mmCIF file of C-alpha atoms in Angstrom:
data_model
loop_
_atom_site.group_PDB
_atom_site.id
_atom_site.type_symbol
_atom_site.label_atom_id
_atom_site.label_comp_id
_atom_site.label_asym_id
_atom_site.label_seq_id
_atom_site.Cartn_x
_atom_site.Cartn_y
_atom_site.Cartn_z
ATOM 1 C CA UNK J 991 -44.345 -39.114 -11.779
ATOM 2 C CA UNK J 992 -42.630 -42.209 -10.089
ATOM 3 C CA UNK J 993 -40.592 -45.027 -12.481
ATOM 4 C CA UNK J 994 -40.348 -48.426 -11.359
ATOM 5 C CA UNK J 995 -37.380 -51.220 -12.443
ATOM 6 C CA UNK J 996 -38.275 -53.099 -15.610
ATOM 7 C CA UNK J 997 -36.297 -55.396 -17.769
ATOM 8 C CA UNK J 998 -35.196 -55.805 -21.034
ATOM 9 C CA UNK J 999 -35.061 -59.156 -22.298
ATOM 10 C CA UNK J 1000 -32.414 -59.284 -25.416
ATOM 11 C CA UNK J 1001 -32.739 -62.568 -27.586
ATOM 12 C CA UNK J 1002 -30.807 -63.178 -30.543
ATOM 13 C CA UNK J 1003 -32.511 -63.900 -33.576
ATOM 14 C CA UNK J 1004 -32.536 -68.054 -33.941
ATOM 15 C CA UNK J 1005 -30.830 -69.599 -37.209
ATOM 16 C CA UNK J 1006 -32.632 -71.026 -39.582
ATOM 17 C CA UNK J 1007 -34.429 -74.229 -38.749
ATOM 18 C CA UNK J 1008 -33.015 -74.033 -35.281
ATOM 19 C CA UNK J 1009 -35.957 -73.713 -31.942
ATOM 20 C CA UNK J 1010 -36.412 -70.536 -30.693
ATOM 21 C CA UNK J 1011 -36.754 -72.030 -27.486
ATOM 22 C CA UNK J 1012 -32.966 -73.768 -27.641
ATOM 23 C CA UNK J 1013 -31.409 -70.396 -27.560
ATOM 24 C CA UNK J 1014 -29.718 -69.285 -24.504
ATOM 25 C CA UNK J 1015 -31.795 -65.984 -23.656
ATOM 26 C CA UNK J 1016 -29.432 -62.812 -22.452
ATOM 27 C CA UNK J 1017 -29.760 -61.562 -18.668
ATOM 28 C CA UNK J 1018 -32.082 -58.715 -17.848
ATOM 29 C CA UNK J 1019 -30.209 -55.213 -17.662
ATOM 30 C CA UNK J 1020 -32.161 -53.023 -15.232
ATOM 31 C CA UNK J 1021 -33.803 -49.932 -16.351
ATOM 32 C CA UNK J 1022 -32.716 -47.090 -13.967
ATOM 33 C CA UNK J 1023 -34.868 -44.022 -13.112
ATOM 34 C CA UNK J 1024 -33.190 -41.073 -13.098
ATOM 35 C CA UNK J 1025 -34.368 -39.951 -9.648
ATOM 36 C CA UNK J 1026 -32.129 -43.104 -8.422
ATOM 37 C CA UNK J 1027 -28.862 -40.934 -9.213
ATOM 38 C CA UNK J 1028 -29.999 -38.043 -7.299
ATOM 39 C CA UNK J 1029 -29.140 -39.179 -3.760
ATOM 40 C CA UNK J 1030 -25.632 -40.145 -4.953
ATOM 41 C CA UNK J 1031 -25.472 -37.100 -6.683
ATOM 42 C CA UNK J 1032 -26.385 -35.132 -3.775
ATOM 43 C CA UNK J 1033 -23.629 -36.708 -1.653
ATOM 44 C CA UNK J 1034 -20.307 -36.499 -3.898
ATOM 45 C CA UNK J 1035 -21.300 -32.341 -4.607
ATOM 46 C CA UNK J 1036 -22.267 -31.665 -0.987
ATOM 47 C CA UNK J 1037 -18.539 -32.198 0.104
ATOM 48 C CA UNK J 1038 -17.496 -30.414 -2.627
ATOM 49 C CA UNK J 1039 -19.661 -27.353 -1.644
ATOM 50 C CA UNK J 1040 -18.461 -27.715 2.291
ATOM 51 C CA UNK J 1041 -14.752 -27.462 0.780
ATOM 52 C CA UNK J 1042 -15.270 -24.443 -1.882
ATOM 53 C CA UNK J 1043 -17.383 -22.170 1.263
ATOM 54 C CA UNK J 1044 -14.810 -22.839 3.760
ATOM 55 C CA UNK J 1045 -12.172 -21.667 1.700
ATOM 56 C CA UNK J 1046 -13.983 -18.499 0.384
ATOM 57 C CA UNK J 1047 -14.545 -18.207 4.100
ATOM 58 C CA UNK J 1048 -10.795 -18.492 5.044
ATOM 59 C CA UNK J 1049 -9.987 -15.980 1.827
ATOM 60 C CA UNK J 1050 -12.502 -13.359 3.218
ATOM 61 C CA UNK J 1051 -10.936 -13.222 6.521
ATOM 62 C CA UNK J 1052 -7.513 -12.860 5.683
ATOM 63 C CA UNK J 1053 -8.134 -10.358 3.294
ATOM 64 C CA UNK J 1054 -9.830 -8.325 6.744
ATOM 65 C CA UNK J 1055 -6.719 -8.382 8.201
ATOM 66 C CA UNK J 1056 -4.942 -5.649 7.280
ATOM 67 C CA UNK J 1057 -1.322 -6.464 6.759
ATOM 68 C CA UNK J 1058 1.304 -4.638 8.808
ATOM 69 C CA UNK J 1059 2.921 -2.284 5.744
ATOM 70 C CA UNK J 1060 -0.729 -1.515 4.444
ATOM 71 C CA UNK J 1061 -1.729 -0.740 8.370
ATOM 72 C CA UNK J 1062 0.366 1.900 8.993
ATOM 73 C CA UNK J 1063 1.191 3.294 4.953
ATOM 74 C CA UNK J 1064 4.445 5.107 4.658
ATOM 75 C CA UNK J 1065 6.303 7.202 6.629
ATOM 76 C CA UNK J 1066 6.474 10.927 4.917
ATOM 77 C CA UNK J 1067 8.188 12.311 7.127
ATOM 78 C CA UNK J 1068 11.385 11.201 6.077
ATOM 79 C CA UNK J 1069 11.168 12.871 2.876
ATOM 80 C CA UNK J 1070 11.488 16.373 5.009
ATOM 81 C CA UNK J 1071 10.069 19.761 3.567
ATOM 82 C CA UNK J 1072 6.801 19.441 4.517
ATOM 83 C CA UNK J 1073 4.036 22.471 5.474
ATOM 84 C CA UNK J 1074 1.506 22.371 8.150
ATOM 85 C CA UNK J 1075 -1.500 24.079 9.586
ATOM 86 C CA UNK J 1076 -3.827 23.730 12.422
ATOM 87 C CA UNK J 1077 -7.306 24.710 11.681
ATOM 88 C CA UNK J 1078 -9.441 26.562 13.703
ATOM 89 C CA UNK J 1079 -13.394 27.930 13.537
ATOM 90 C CA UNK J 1080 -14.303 31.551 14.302
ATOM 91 C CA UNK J 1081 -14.756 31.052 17.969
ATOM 92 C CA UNK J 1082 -11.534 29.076 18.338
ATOM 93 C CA UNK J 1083 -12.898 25.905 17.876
ATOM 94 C CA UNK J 1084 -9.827 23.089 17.167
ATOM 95 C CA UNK J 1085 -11.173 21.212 13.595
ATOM 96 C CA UNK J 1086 -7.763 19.157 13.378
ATOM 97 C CA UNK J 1087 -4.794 20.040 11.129
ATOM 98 C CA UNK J 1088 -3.598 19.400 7.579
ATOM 99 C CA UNK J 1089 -0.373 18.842 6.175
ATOM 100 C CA UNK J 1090 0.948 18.621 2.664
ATOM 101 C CA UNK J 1091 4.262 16.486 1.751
ATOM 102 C CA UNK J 1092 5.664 17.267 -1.561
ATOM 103 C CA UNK J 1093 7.939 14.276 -3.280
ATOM 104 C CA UNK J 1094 10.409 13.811 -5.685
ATOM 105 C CA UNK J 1095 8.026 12.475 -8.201
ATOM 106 C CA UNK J 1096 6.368 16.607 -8.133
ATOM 107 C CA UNK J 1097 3.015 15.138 -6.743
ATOM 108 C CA UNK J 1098 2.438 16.077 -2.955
ATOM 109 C CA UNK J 1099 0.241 14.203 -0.632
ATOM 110 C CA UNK J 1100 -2.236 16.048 0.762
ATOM 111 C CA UNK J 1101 -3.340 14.524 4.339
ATOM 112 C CA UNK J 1102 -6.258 16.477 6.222
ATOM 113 C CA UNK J 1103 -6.741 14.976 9.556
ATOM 114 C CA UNK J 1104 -10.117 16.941 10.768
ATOM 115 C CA UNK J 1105 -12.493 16.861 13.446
ATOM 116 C CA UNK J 1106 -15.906 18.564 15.032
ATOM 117 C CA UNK J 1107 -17.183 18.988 11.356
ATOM 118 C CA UNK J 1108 -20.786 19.040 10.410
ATOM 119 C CA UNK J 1109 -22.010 16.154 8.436
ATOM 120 C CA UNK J 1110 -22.436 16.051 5.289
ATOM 121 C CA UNK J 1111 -20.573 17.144 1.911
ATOM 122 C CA UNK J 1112 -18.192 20.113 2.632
ATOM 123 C CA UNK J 1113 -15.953 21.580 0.313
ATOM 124 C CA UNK J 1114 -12.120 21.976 1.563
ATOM 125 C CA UNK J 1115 -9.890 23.964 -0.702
ATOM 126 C CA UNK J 1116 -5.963 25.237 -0.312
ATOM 127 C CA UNK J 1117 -6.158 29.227 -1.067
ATOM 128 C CA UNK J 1118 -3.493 31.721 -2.336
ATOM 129 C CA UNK J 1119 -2.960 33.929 1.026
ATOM 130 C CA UNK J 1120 -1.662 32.356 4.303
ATOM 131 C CA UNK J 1121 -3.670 34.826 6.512
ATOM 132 C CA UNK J 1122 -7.070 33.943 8.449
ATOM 133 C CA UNK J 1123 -8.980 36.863 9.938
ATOM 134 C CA UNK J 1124 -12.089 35.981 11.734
ATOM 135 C CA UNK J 1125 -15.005 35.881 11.332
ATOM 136 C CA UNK J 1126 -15.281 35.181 7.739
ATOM 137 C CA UNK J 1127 -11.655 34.547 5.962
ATOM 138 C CA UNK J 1128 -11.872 36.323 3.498
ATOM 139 C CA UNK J 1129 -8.168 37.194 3.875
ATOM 140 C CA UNK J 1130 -7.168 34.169 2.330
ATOM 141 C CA UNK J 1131 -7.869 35.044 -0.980
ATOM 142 C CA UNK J 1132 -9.582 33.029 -3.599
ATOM 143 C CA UNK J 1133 -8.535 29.707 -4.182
ATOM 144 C CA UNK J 1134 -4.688 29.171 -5.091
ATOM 145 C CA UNK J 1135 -4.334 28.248 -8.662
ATOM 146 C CA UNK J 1136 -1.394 28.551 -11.336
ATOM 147 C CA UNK J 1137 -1.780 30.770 -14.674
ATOM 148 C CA UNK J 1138 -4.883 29.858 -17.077
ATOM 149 C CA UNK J 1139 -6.357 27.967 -14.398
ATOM 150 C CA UNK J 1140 -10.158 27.735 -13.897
ATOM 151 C CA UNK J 1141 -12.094 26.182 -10.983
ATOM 152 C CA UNK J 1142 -13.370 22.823 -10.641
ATOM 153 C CA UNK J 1143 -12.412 19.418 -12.532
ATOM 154 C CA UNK J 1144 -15.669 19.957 -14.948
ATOM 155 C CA UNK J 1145 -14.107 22.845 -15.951
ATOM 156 C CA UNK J 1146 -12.358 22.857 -19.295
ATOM 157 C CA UNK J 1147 -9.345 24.663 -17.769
ATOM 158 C CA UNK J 1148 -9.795 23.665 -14.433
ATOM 159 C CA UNK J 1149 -9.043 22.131 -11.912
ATOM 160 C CA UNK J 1150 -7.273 25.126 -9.775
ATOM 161 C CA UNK J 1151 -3.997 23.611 -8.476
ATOM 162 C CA UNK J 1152 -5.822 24.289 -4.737
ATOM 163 C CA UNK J 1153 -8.856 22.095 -5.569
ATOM 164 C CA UNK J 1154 -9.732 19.245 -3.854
ATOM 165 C CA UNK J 1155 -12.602 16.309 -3.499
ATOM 166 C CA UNK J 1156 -15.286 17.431 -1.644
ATOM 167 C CA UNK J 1157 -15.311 16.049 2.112
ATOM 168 C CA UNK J 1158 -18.144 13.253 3.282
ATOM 169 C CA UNK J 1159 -18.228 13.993 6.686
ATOM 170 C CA UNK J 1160 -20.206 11.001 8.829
ATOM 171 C CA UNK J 1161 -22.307 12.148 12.417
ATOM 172 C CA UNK J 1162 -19.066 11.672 14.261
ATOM 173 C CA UNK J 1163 -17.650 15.274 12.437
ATOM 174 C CA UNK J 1164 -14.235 13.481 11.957
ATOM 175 C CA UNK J 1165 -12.450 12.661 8.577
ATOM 176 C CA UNK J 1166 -8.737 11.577 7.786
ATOM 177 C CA UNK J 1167 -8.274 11.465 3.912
ATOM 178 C CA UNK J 1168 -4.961 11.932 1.760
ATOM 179 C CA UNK J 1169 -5.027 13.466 -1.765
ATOM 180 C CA UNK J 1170 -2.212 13.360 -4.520
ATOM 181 C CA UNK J 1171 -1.830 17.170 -6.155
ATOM 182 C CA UNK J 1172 0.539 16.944 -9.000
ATOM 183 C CA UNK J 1173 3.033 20.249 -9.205
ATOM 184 C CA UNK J 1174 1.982 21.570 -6.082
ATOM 185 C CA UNK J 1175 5.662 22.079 -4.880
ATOM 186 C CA UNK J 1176 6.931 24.224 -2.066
ATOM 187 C CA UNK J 1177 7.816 27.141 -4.118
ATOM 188 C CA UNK J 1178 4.188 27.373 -5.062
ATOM 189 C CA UNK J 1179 3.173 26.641 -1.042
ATOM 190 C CA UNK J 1180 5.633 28.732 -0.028
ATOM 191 C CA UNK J 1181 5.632 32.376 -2.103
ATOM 192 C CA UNK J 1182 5.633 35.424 -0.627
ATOM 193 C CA UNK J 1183 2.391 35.630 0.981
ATOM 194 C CA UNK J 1184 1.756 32.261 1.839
ATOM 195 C CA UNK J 1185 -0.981 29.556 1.612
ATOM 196 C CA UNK J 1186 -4.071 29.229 3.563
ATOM 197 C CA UNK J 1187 -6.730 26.055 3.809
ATOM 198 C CA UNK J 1188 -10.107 26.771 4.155
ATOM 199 C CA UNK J 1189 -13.241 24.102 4.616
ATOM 200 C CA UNK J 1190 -16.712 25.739 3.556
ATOM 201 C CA UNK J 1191 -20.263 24.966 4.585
ATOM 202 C CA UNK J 1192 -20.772 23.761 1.552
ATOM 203 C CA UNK J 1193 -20.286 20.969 -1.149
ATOM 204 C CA UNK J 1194 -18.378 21.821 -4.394
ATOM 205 C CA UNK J 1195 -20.173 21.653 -7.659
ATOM 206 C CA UNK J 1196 -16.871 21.327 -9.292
ATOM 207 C CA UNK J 1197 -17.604 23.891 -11.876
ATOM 208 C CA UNK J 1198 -18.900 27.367 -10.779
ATOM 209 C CA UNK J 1199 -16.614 30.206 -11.069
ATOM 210 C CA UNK J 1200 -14.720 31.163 -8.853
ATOM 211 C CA UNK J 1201 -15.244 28.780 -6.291
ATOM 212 C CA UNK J 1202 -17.561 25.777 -7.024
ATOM 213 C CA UNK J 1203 -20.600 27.641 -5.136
ATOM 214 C CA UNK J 1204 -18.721 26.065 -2.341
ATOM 215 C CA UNK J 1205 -20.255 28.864 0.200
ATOM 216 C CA UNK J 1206 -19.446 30.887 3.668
ATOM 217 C CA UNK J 1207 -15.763 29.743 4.730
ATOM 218 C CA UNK J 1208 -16.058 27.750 8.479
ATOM 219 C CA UNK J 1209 -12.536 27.591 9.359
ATOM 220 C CA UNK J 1210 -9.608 28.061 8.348
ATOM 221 C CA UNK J 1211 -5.818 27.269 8.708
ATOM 222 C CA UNK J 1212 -2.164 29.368 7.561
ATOM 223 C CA UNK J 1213 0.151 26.853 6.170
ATOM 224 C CA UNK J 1214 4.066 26.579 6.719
ATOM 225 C CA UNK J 1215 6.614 24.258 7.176
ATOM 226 C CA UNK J 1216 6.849 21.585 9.201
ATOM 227 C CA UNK J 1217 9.308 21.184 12.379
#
């Protein structure tokens, strides 16, 4: 539906005994149509959309730059102490290293930096005895955990203190993640017969006893300190 300009003729009421037609009529005050506003509408928000885009667009891309501190995170090993291990398969096969950093604050960073993995979800646990005899590691032990503990974080008594997030593992086999383990110092690390590391074939369910149904052991790694 289209509106066209009319007028509106306003004429004041004559006095009494006066001519209608000796009054001075009013000017005509244009009716607009509403669609008339739309075109002048359009241009003042148009600029105003331009602006607001462009400076999501600028916010975007400097939040994908990574900034230099946030790059390259801190530098642990200043804080000395910490415990290493390469990890190997059965047949040799390098799978990368981990290393655990304990702090002052009684929370050690866990960094696994691991490669040639199969995809998917893998479990990766720390276990109580730094010795790993091919072909199926079983002389590590079960996983390394303090007094009362259970398996898994579902667990009402769990986590074990050598429990960690499952692995997502992309088609390239290689992962670099860092965990935070609170009291996981390096009198517990480093006892009398050690710590091991251990990556299974399979994910953990976080609950099953003893070890999260985390299956056969693929490689495995003997744990002690850093040069």
């Amino acid at each position: 539906m289209s509106f066209g300009k009319s007028c509106v003729r306003i004429s004041p009421i004559p006095p009494a005994g006066s001519s209608p037609w000796n009054i001075a009529r009013a000017p005509a005050l244009p009716v607009t149509s509403p669609k008339e506003d739309l075109p002048m509408t359009r241009r003042m928000i148009a600029p105003a959309l331009t602006a607001l885009l462009l400076s999501a667009g600028a916010v975007a891309a400097q939040d994908a730059q990574p900034m230099g501190h946030e790059a390259t995170g801190p530098d642990l090993s200043t804080l000395g102490g910490a415990f290493s291990a390469s990890v190997q398969g059965p047949e040799g096969t390098d799978h990368g290293s981990i290393t655990v950093q304990p702090t002052p604050s009684g929370v050690s960073v866990v960094t696994l930096a691991l490669t040639d993995l199969p995809p998917g979800i893998v479990a990766v646990h720390l276990h109580q005895t730094g010795a790993c005899d091919a072909p199926d590691y079983e002389t590590a032990g079960g996983h390394l955990a303090l007094d009362g503990e259970e398996h898994g974080v579902l667990s009402e008594n769990g986590p074990h203190i050598g429990d960690m997030p499952n692995l997502h593992v992309p088609e390239s086999g290689a992962v670099m993640v860092e965990h935070f383990i609170p009291g996981l110092s390096a009198e517990v690390l480093d006892d009398e017969d050690g710590t091991g590391f251990i990556i299974h074939a399979h994910a953990d369910d976080y609950q099953g006893q003893p070890a999260g149904h985390a299956g056969p052991r693929l490689a495995c790694g003997v744990l002690s300190a850093a040069e």
